[in-house]
Amino acid sequence: MPGGSIRKIARTVVMNTKADAELRAPQIVSTAANNVLETGKANGVFFADYEPKEVTKNKKPLTFTVSLFFDGTRNNRNNTDARKADNEVYKKHKNEVSFNNGYSNVGILERYNFRDPEERKLSIYIEGIGTEDNKGDSLIGSAIGTGSTGIPAKVKKGINAMCTEIYRMVDPKIEYIEKIEVDAFGFSRGAAAARNFVHLAQDAAAKQLQIAKTKVIYRFVGLFDTVSSYGLSFSNDTEDLGMDIGGNAKKVVQLTAADEHRKVFSLTDIRSSIGAGVGYELELPGAHSDIGGGYEAEEEEERLIETALEGQGVIAGARDAIVREGWYTKDQLYERLQPMGDNYYTMVTRLYGKRTVTGGYQYIPMNIMKQLAEKNGMQFNDMGKRFEVPPDMEQVKSTLVQQGVAGDGAHKKALSLPPEQLRPLRNKYLHRSANPSSLAMLGRYKDGKPYRVIHAG
């Protein structure tokens, strides 16, 4: 390529299929006088230091609306579909978590998101971190969010899918791209992916589609409880993934879990967007997946609640407190006298709780997010009565949805319920995700009370 310069970059988000590279080849040659950025055969190509000079005279301007939905760790709508169909793919992978999870709110919202190719309204679903369609789950992707099923890989897939779909729909001889309005949704690590997407997609899409990056506009970002847990150290994820969106989108909404306090489920808030006047963060009752979804209709939940040396009054206090808070009734609790580890000479009393938790609560956060998205220009198809809450949760839904939608503004807000609503809700519908019996699910406690680490985002 005489007259041009080539630079190689190791980690860049680009189109990565052979067909994409071939489509771009004539354009690459024609811009030899510019600096061309090449990322290697595996990663495709795009332009750097290139401001396109579009010829728009006598061409039709096109406006695209593209909504991307990044599912959470081990959430995969297609694998859940396989289980419900009881097909051969499910039978091969029936022990994998992603096949046995229910549908997340991200998966449901994408399925009902309005799309119309004729109007250039597109919708893209990206399966959750640690998963692939019709395949077994990835341990490294699920554990630390890296590798071929990690956060960057899913973001890259989302950008490439968006650009490919738009590219196919433009005839450059008679049309040009006037504007691309983008929405991004995510749950858990998928929410981290959505934020990373916002950090990268404007530049990447502008270069791939050869348009000014000012034509790529972020309209709405909807986040369900961002938990990045990326790499080996989770303390610097905001910087590593560019999760401080600030005012880059017209509206940023995050719904967070008031009852989540597991050690490896720290929250990344949206304070940069609140500070920019576009962020709205709502804290709702429930654990992580109560907010983002993915639990099945009914689940048996058994938890170790407290351990104390024989003869101490700690167990009685723990029993009274957890009943008072509404998590268990007295007849759902039981005690066991057991040896302390391998020391059979020292006995401890352990308090356990066992109950059946019914699904359905996740549709309340989903409804709030849907209404706020619609308020900011999005459209969804009619869901009918598919995602109605049980009758005894109707008043809770009315209270939380009214508070959540009416309270919209650039601030953080904790939604509250009166005790007579909160206690039965906890007992029947909200999960206790922290589990002292599992090293991966240990909770955080300070002075005997649960708390959650929150990172600035």
Protein backbone atom coordinates (compact mmCIF):
# COMPACT_ATOMS: atom_id res chain seq x y z
CA MET A 1 0.00 0.00 0.00
CA PRO A 2 2.34 2.79 -1.19
CA GLY A 3 1.84 6.18 0.36
CA GLY A 4 0.07 4.82 3.45
CA SER A 5 1.16 3.70 6.90
CA ILE A 6 0.11 0.57 8.73
CA ARG A 7 -0.10 0.14 12.48
CA LYS A 8 -0.87 -3.06 14.37
CA ILE A 9 -2.91 -3.14 17.55
CA ALA A 10 -3.32 -6.17 19.81
CA ARG A 11 -6.67 -5.44 21.48
CA THR A 12 -9.28 -3.64 19.43
CA VAL A 13 -12.93 -4.28 18.75
CA VAL A 14 -13.49 -4.75 15.02
CA MET A 15 -15.35 -6.82 12.49
CA ASN A 16 -13.76 -10.24 12.51
CA THR A 17 -15.12 -12.46 9.79
CA LYS A 18 -13.47 -13.29 6.51
CA ALA A 19 -16.49 -11.97 4.62
CA ASP A 20 -16.28 -8.63 6.42
CA ALA A 21 -12.61 -8.23 5.52
CA GLU A 22 -13.32 -9.01 1.89
CA LEU A 23 -16.16 -6.49 1.76
CA ARG A 24 -13.83 -3.80 3.03
CA ALA A 25 -10.86 -4.62 0.82
CA PRO A 26 -11.62 -2.22 -2.10
CA GLN A 27 -12.16 0.61 0.36
CA ILE A 28 -8.90 -0.11 2.13
CA VAL A 29 -6.94 0.07 -1.09
CA SER A 30 -8.65 3.31 -2.08
CA THR A 31 -7.52 5.02 1.11
CA ALA A 32 -3.81 4.29 0.91
CA ALA A 33 -3.02 7.94 1.43
CA ASN A 34 -4.58 7.72 4.87
CA ASN A 35 -3.34 5.91 7.94
CA VAL A 36 -4.84 2.44 7.91
CA LEU A 37 -5.23 0.57 11.14
CA GLU A 38 -4.83 -3.19 10.82
CA THR A 39 -5.44 -5.54 13.69
CA GLY A 40 -4.36 -8.79 12.08
CA LYS A 41 -6.04 -11.48 10.03
CA ALA A 42 -8.09 -12.74 12.95
CA ASN A 43 -9.56 -9.39 13.77
CA GLY A 44 -10.40 -7.67 10.48
CA VAL A 45 -9.71 -4.01 9.72
CA PHE A 46 -10.95 -0.48 10.20
CA PHE A 47 -9.77 3.07 9.59
CA ALA A 48 -7.83 5.23 12.02
CA ASP A 49 -7.17 8.97 11.78
CA TYR A 50 -9.82 9.03 9.09
CA GLU A 51 -12.66 11.53 8.89
CA PRO A 52 -14.84 10.41 5.97
CA LYS A 53 -15.81 12.92 3.33
CA GLU A 54 -19.27 11.69 2.52
CA VAL A 55 -20.91 12.58 -0.76
CA THR A 56 -24.55 13.02 0.23
CA LYS A 57 -25.94 15.08 -2.62
CA ASN A 58 -28.93 13.44 -4.30
CA LYS A 59 -28.72 10.51 -1.86
CA LYS A 60 -31.38 9.36 0.59
CA PRO A 61 -30.54 9.91 4.29
CA LEU A 62 -31.11 6.85 6.52
CA THR A 63 -31.65 6.82 10.27
CA PHE A 64 -31.10 3.54 12.13
CA THR A 65 -32.28 2.57 15.59
CA VAL A 66 -30.33 -0.34 17.07
CA SER A 67 -30.95 -1.87 20.50
CA LEU A 68 -28.46 -4.34 21.96
CA PHE A 69 -29.19 -6.62 24.90
CA PHE A 70 -26.28 -8.25 26.77
CA ASP A 71 -27.37 -11.13 29.00
CA GLY A 72 -25.82 -11.98 32.37
CA THR A 73 -23.28 -14.57 33.41
CA ARG A 74 -24.58 -18.06 32.62
CA ASN A 75 -27.82 -16.62 31.26
CA ASN A 76 -28.51 -17.79 27.72
CA ARG A 77 -32.01 -17.47 26.31
CA ASN A 78 -31.35 -19.93 23.48
CA ASN A 79 -30.10 -22.59 25.88
CA THR A 80 -33.16 -22.07 28.08
CA ASP A 81 -35.28 -22.50 24.95
CA ALA A 82 -33.51 -25.82 24.30
CA ARG A 83 -34.39 -27.07 27.80
CA LYS A 84 -38.02 -26.06 27.45
CA ALA A 85 -38.15 -27.85 24.10
CA ASP A 86 -36.42 -30.87 25.71
CA ASN A 87 -34.43 -31.29 22.52
CA GLU A 88 -31.22 -33.21 21.80
CA VAL A 89 -29.03 -30.17 22.52
CA TYR A 90 -30.47 -29.94 26.02
CA LYS A 91 -30.11 -33.65 26.63
CA LYS A 92 -26.42 -33.34 25.78
CA HIS A 93 -25.88 -30.35 28.10
CA LYS A 94 -28.59 -30.88 30.72
CA ASN A 95 -26.21 -30.37 33.65
CA GLU A 96 -24.97 -26.95 32.46
CA VAL A 97 -26.20 -23.92 34.41
CA SER A 98 -27.19 -21.85 31.37
CA PHE A 99 -29.58 -24.57 30.19
CA ASN A 100 -31.28 -24.75 33.59
CA ASN A 101 -31.69 -21.05 34.29
CA GLY A 102 -34.94 -19.27 33.56
CA TYR A 103 -35.24 -16.27 31.25
CA SER A 104 -33.61 -13.06 32.44
CA ASN A 105 -35.28 -9.66 32.08
CA VAL A 106 -32.75 -8.79 29.38
CA GLY A 107 -33.71 -11.88 27.39
CA ILE A 108 -37.43 -11.14 27.74
CA LEU A 109 -37.16 -7.44 26.86
CA GLU A 110 -35.14 -8.18 23.73
CA ARG A 111 -37.68 -10.75 22.58
CA TYR A 112 -40.46 -8.15 22.80
CA ASN A 113 -38.43 -5.18 21.63
CA PHE A 114 -40.02 -3.63 18.54
CA ARG A 115 -38.02 -4.20 15.39
CA ASP A 116 -38.81 -3.44 11.76
CA PRO A 117 -36.15 -3.74 9.03
CA GLU A 118 -38.27 -1.57 6.74
CA GLU A 119 -38.03 1.24 9.27
CA ARG A 120 -34.40 0.31 10.02
CA LYS A 121 -35.21 -0.55 13.64
CA LEU A 122 -32.94 -3.42 14.71
CA SER A 123 -32.66 -5.53 17.84
CA ILE A 124 -29.67 -7.70 18.79
CA TYR A 125 -29.42 -10.26 21.61
CA ILE A 126 -25.98 -11.25 22.91
CA GLU A 127 -25.90 -14.39 25.06
CA GLY A 128 -24.49 -14.12 28.57
CA ILE A 129 -20.88 -14.17 29.66
CA GLY A 130 -19.54 -17.70 30.10
CA THR A 131 -22.02 -19.16 27.61
CA GLU A 132 -22.38 -20.05 23.96
CA ASP A 133 -25.51 -21.11 22.12
CA ASN A 134 -26.06 -24.87 22.17
CA LYS A 135 -22.76 -25.51 23.95
CA GLY A 136 -21.51 -26.18 27.45
CA ASP A 137 -20.64 -23.27 29.77
CA SER A 138 -17.12 -21.86 30.05
CA LEU A 139 -15.47 -21.99 33.47
CA ILE A 140 -13.06 -19.09 32.85
CA GLY A 141 -15.76 -16.91 31.31
CA SER A 142 -18.11 -17.58 34.21
CA ALA A 143 -15.45 -17.17 36.88
CA ILE A 144 -13.57 -14.03 35.82
CA GLY A 145 -15.35 -12.73 32.73
CA THR A 146 -12.45 -13.20 30.30
CA GLY A 147 -11.58 -15.49 27.41
CA SER A 148 -13.65 -16.30 24.34
CA THR A 149 -16.91 -15.95 26.27
CA GLY A 150 -15.83 -13.04 28.46
CA ILE A 151 -16.96 -9.41 28.57
CA PRO A 152 -14.69 -8.06 25.78
CA ALA A 153 -15.62 -10.96 23.48
CA LYS A 154 -19.34 -10.31 23.92
CA VAL A 155 -18.88 -6.57 23.35
CA LYS A 156 -16.91 -7.26 20.20
CA LYS A 157 -19.65 -9.58 19.01
CA GLY A 158 -22.26 -6.90 19.67
CA ILE A 159 -20.38 -4.18 17.78
CA ASN A 160 -19.71 -6.45 14.83
CA ALA A 161 -23.33 -7.59 14.69
CA MET A 162 -24.59 -4.01 14.74
CA CYS A 163 -22.21 -2.81 12.03
CA THR A 164 -22.78 -5.85 9.84
CA GLU A 165 -26.56 -5.44 9.93
CA ILE A 166 -26.38 -1.73 9.13
CA TYR A 167 -23.79 -2.25 6.37
CA ARG A 168 -26.05 -4.75 4.62
CA MET A 169 -28.97 -2.33 4.62
CA VAL A 170 -27.26 0.64 2.92
CA ASP A 171 -26.81 1.05 -0.81
CA PRO A 172 -23.96 3.61 -0.92
CA LYS A 173 -24.81 4.55 -4.50
CA ILE A 174 -28.13 6.07 -3.54
CA GLU A 175 -28.18 6.18 0.30
CA TYR A 176 -26.09 7.41 3.21
CA ILE A 177 -26.23 7.02 6.98
CA GLU A 178 -27.60 10.18 8.57
CA LYS A 179 -27.80 8.92 12.16
CA ILE A 180 -27.60 5.76 14.29
CA GLU A 181 -29.54 5.83 17.55
CA VAL A 182 -28.31 3.14 19.92
CA ASP A 183 -29.81 1.59 23.06
CA ALA A 184 -27.88 -0.81 25.29
CA PHE A 185 -29.22 -3.11 28.00
CA GLY A 186 -27.42 -5.52 30.29
CA PHE A 187 -27.70 -7.63 33.43
CA SER A 188 -24.87 -8.47 35.83
CA ARG A 189 -21.67 -8.87 33.79
CA GLY A 190 -23.89 -8.18 30.80
CA ALA A 191 -24.49 -4.73 32.31
CA ALA A 192 -20.71 -4.29 32.48
CA ALA A 193 -20.61 -5.36 28.82
CA ALA A 194 -23.32 -2.82 27.92
CA ARG A 195 -21.26 -0.08 29.58
CA ASN A 196 -18.09 -1.22 27.84
CA PHE A 197 -20.04 -1.24 24.58
CA VAL A 198 -21.01 2.41 25.13
CA HIS A 199 -17.34 3.17 25.82
CA LEU A 200 -16.17 1.59 22.54
CA ALA A 201 -18.96 1.40 20.00
CA GLN A 202 -19.11 5.01 18.85
CA ASP A 203 -15.52 5.06 17.62
CA ALA A 204 -15.55 1.48 16.34
CA ALA A 205 -18.83 1.85 14.45
CA ALA A 206 -17.76 5.18 12.96
CA LYS A 207 -14.60 3.58 11.59
CA GLN A 208 -16.25 0.39 10.36
CA LEU A 209 -19.10 2.22 8.65
CA GLN A 210 -16.95 5.19 7.58
CA ILE A 211 -19.16 7.86 9.11
CA ALA A 212 -18.50 10.70 11.52
CA LYS A 213 -18.71 9.36 15.07
CA THR A 214 -21.09 12.21 15.97
CA LYS A 215 -23.69 10.33 13.93
CA VAL A 216 -23.70 7.51 16.52
CA ILE A 217 -25.94 8.63 19.39
CA TYR A 218 -26.61 6.68 22.58
CA ARG A 219 -30.27 7.11 23.44
CA PHE A 220 -31.04 4.81 26.39
CA VAL A 221 -28.88 2.57 28.58
CA GLY A 222 -30.77 0.16 30.86
CA LEU A 223 -28.76 -1.72 33.48
CA PHE A 224 -29.84 -4.45 35.87
CA ASP A 225 -27.42 -4.56 38.84
CA THR A 226 -23.96 -4.18 37.28
CA VAL A 227 -21.55 -6.79 38.64
CA SER A 228 -18.37 -6.79 36.56
CA SER A 229 -16.06 -9.13 38.53
CA TYR A 230 -13.61 -8.87 35.66
CA GLY A 231 -10.16 -10.46 35.61
CA LEU A 232 -8.17 -11.42 38.68
CA SER A 233 -8.62 -8.10 40.47
CA PHE A 234 -12.12 -6.64 40.68
CA SER A 235 -11.15 -3.27 42.15
CA ASN A 236 -10.17 -1.52 38.89
CA ASP A 237 -12.96 -2.70 36.58
CA THR A 238 -14.42 0.77 36.02
CA GLU A 239 -11.18 1.94 34.44
CA ASP A 240 -10.44 -1.33 32.65
CA LEU A 241 -13.86 -1.50 31.01
CA GLY A 242 -14.67 2.21 30.73
CA MET A 243 -17.84 1.83 32.81
CA ASP A 244 -18.10 5.49 33.84
CA ILE A 245 -20.52 6.43 31.07
CA GLY A 246 -21.10 9.96 32.36
CA GLY A 247 -23.22 11.97 29.95
CA ASN A 248 -22.40 9.93 26.83
CA ALA A 249 -26.00 8.68 26.68
CA LYS A 250 -29.19 10.71 26.79
CA LYS A 251 -30.49 8.53 29.64
CA VAL A 252 -28.89 5.90 31.88
CA VAL A 253 -31.03 3.83 34.28
CA GLN A 254 -29.76 1.23 36.72
CA LEU A 255 -31.88 -1.00 38.96
CA THR A 256 -29.92 -2.41 41.91
CA ALA A 257 -30.49 -5.17 44.49
CA ALA A 258 -30.97 -4.00 48.08
CA ASP A 259 -30.49 -7.51 49.51
CA GLU A 260 -27.37 -8.56 47.58
CA HIS A 261 -24.19 -8.76 49.69
CA ARG A 262 -22.08 -11.62 48.34
CA LYS A 263 -18.34 -10.94 48.35
CA VAL A 264 -17.88 -11.46 44.62
CA PHE A 265 -21.00 -9.49 43.66
CA SER A 266 -19.89 -5.92 44.31
CA LEU A 267 -21.96 -3.28 42.55
CA THR A 268 -20.68 -0.63 40.14
CA ASP A 269 -22.97 2.39 40.45
CA ILE A 270 -23.70 5.09 37.85
CA ARG A 271 -22.63 8.16 39.80
CA SER A 272 -20.84 9.64 36.75
CA SER A 273 -24.14 9.65 34.84
CA ILE A 274 -26.06 11.02 37.82
CA GLY A 275 -23.47 13.78 38.06
CA ALA A 276 -23.91 14.48 34.36
CA GLY A 277 -27.66 14.91 34.86
CA VAL A 278 -28.73 11.82 32.89
CA GLY A 279 -28.47 8.97 35.42
CA TYR A 280 -31.27 7.44 37.50
CA GLU A 281 -30.42 4.63 39.93
CA LEU A 282 -33.13 2.72 41.74
CA GLU A 283 -32.56 0.29 44.61
CA LEU A 284 -35.26 -2.37 44.92
CA PRO A 285 -35.85 -5.14 47.47
CA GLY A 286 -34.30 -8.44 46.44
CA ALA A 287 -31.07 -10.21 45.57
CA HIS A 288 -29.11 -9.93 42.32
CA SER A 289 -31.23 -12.25 40.16
CA ASP A 290 -34.47 -11.06 41.74
CA ILE A 291 -33.72 -7.81 39.92
CA GLY A 292 -32.24 -9.16 36.68
CA GLY A 293 -34.17 -12.42 36.52
CA GLY A 294 -33.17 -15.97 35.70
CA TYR A 295 -34.74 -17.92 38.56
CA GLU A 296 -37.21 -20.61 37.62
CA ALA A 297 -40.88 -20.57 38.68
CA GLU A 298 -40.21 -22.40 41.95
CA GLU A 299 -37.00 -23.22 43.74
CA GLU A 300 -36.23 -25.03 46.97
CA GLU A 301 -33.82 -22.90 48.98
CA GLU A 302 -31.94 -24.17 52.03
CA ARG A 303 -29.48 -21.90 53.82
CA LEU A 304 -27.18 -22.04 56.81
CA ILE A 305 -28.11 -18.94 58.80
CA GLU A 306 -26.00 -18.98 61.96
CA THR A 307 -23.41 -21.09 63.77
CA ALA A 308 -22.71 -20.85 67.51
CA LEU A 309 -20.97 -22.84 70.21
CA GLU A 310 -23.29 -25.08 72.20
CA GLY A 311 -24.90 -23.27 75.10
CA GLN A 312 -24.68 -19.73 73.66
CA GLY A 313 -27.76 -17.57 73.06
CA VAL A 314 -26.66 -16.50 69.59
CA ILE A 315 -28.97 -18.94 67.81
CA ALA A 316 -32.08 -17.66 69.57
CA GLY A 317 -31.23 -14.08 68.61
CA ALA A 318 -30.60 -15.01 64.98
CA ARG A 319 -33.85 -16.97 64.86
CA ASP A 320 -35.88 -14.04 66.21
CA ALA A 321 -34.22 -11.52 63.88
CA ILE A 322 -34.70 -13.47 60.66
CA VAL A 323 -38.35 -14.20 61.46
CA ARG A 324 -38.91 -10.53 62.34
CA GLU A 325 -37.41 -9.44 59.00
CA GLY A 326 -39.79 -11.78 57.19
CA TRP A 327 -37.32 -14.12 55.49
CA TYR A 328 -38.60 -17.23 57.30
CA THR A 329 -41.48 -18.34 59.42
CA LYS A 330 -40.68 -20.22 62.63
CA ASP A 331 -41.66 -23.56 61.12
CA GLN A 332 -39.19 -23.04 58.21
CA LEU A 333 -36.23 -22.99 60.63
CA TYR A 334 -34.47 -25.92 62.24
CA GLU A 335 -31.31 -26.56 64.30
CA ARG A 336 -28.60 -29.18 64.15
CA LEU A 337 -25.97 -30.02 66.75
CA GLN A 338 -22.78 -30.84 64.85
CA PRO A 339 -19.04 -31.18 65.45
CA MET A 340 -16.89 -28.14 64.64
CA GLY A 341 -15.03 -29.24 61.53
CA ASP A 342 -12.86 -32.26 62.28
CA ASN A 343 -12.94 -31.57 66.02
CA TYR A 344 -15.45 -34.06 67.33
CA TYR A 345 -14.86 -32.90 70.90
CA THR A 346 -16.35 -29.45 70.26
CA MET A 347 -19.96 -29.24 69.25
CA VAL A 348 -21.71 -26.28 67.61
CA THR A 349 -25.35 -25.49 66.98
CA ARG A 350 -26.23 -24.53 63.43
CA LEU A 351 -29.44 -22.79 62.45
CA TYR A 352 -30.84 -23.60 58.99
CA GLY A 353 -33.76 -22.29 56.99
CA LYS A 354 -35.62 -24.19 54.30
CA ARG A 355 -38.41 -22.79 52.14
CA THR A 356 -39.88 -22.76 48.64
CA VAL A 357 -39.29 -19.49 46.78
CA THR A 358 -41.79 -18.71 44.04
CA GLY A 359 -40.82 -16.81 40.90
CA GLY A 360 -42.50 -13.76 39.43
CA TYR A 361 -40.98 -10.86 41.35
CA GLN A 362 -38.44 -10.19 38.56
CA TYR A 363 -41.29 -8.88 36.40
CA ILE A 364 -41.62 -5.84 38.67
CA PRO A 365 -38.09 -4.53 37.93
CA MET A 366 -38.64 -5.52 34.29
CA ASN A 367 -41.84 -3.47 34.18
CA ILE A 368 -40.12 -0.44 35.70
CA MET A 369 -37.26 -0.65 33.18
CA LYS A 370 -39.68 -1.11 30.30
CA GLN A 371 -41.70 1.96 31.25
CA LEU A 372 -38.61 4.12 31.69
CA ALA A 373 -37.27 2.93 28.32
CA GLU A 374 -40.59 3.75 26.66
CA LYS A 375 -40.52 7.16 28.30
CA ASN A 376 -37.21 7.69 26.49
CA GLY A 377 -38.35 6.71 23.02
CA MET A 378 -38.24 2.89 22.92
CA GLN A 379 -41.10 0.69 21.76
CA PHE A 380 -42.02 -2.83 22.85
CA ASN A 381 -44.55 -5.25 21.43
CA ASP A 382 -47.54 -6.19 23.54
CA MET A 383 -46.59 -8.79 26.16
CA GLY A 384 -50.19 -9.68 26.94
CA LYS A 385 -50.50 -11.36 30.32
CA ARG A 386 -47.39 -13.50 29.99
CA PHE A 387 -45.43 -11.71 32.69
CA GLU A 388 -48.07 -10.80 35.24
CA VAL A 389 -47.21 -11.11 38.94
CA PRO A 390 -49.23 -13.39 41.24
CA PRO A 391 -52.36 -11.80 42.77
CA ASP A 392 -50.84 -11.46 46.23
CA MET A 393 -47.99 -9.39 44.72
CA GLU A 394 -50.19 -6.90 42.87
CA GLN A 395 -50.10 -4.28 45.62
CA VAL A 396 -46.31 -4.58 45.86
CA LYS A 397 -46.05 -4.12 42.11
CA SER A 398 -48.31 -1.07 42.19
CA THR A 399 -46.27 0.52 44.99
CA LEU A 400 -42.82 -0.11 43.48
CA VAL A 401 -43.71 0.72 39.87
CA GLN A 402 -45.43 3.95 40.88
CA GLN A 403 -42.45 5.02 43.00
CA GLY A 404 -39.92 3.98 40.40
CA VAL A 405 -41.43 5.60 37.33
CA ALA A 406 -42.70 8.74 39.07
CA GLY A 407 -39.35 9.32 40.78
CA ASP A 408 -37.40 9.56 37.53
CA GLY A 409 -34.63 12.14 37.72
CA ALA A 410 -30.86 12.57 37.96
CA HIS A 411 -30.43 10.94 41.35
CA LYS A 412 -30.26 7.73 43.35
CA LYS A 413 -33.41 6.48 45.05
CA ALA A 414 -34.21 3.54 47.30
CA LEU A 415 -37.70 2.16 46.77
CA SER A 416 -39.45 1.20 49.97
CA LEU A 417 -42.34 -0.96 51.07
CA PRO A 418 -44.31 -0.89 54.33
CA PRO A 419 -43.45 -3.83 56.64
CA GLU A 420 -46.83 -5.49 56.04
CA GLN A 421 -45.90 -5.76 52.34
CA LEU A 422 -42.16 -6.38 52.64
CA ARG A 423 -42.25 -9.31 55.11
CA PRO A 424 -44.54 -11.64 53.13
CA LEU A 425 -42.74 -10.62 49.92
CA ARG A 426 -39.41 -11.69 51.38
CA ASN A 427 -40.74 -14.96 52.70
CA LYS A 428 -42.43 -16.15 49.53
CA TYR A 429 -40.75 -14.38 46.60
CA LEU A 430 -37.28 -12.97 47.40
CA HIS A 431 -34.12 -15.10 47.40
CA ARG A 432 -31.24 -15.15 49.84
CA SER A 433 -28.27 -15.42 47.48
CA ALA A 434 -25.52 -15.43 50.11
CA ASN A 435 -24.77 -18.92 51.33
CA PRO A 436 -22.24 -19.64 54.12
CA SER A 437 -22.04 -23.25 52.95
CA SER A 438 -20.50 -22.21 49.60
CA LEU A 439 -17.12 -20.48 49.27
CA ALA A 440 -18.24 -18.83 46.04
CA MET A 441 -21.38 -17.43 47.65
CA LEU A 442 -20.07 -16.10 50.96
CA GLY A 443 -21.61 -12.85 52.15
CA ARG A 444 -20.05 -9.65 53.51
CA TYR A 445 -20.83 -8.67 57.09
CA LYS A 446 -19.85 -5.79 59.34
CA ASP A 447 -20.81 -5.82 63.00
CA GLY A 448 -23.05 -8.75 62.20
CA LYS A 449 -24.98 -6.90 59.49
CA PRO A 450 -24.79 -7.58 55.75
CA TYR A 451 -23.33 -4.91 53.48
CA ARG A 452 -22.28 -4.52 49.86
CA VAL A 453 -19.13 -3.01 48.34
CA ILE A 454 -20.00 -0.33 45.78
CA HIS A 455 -17.51 0.84 43.14
CA ALA A 456 -17.74 4.25 41.50
CA GLY A 457 -18.95 4.06 37.93
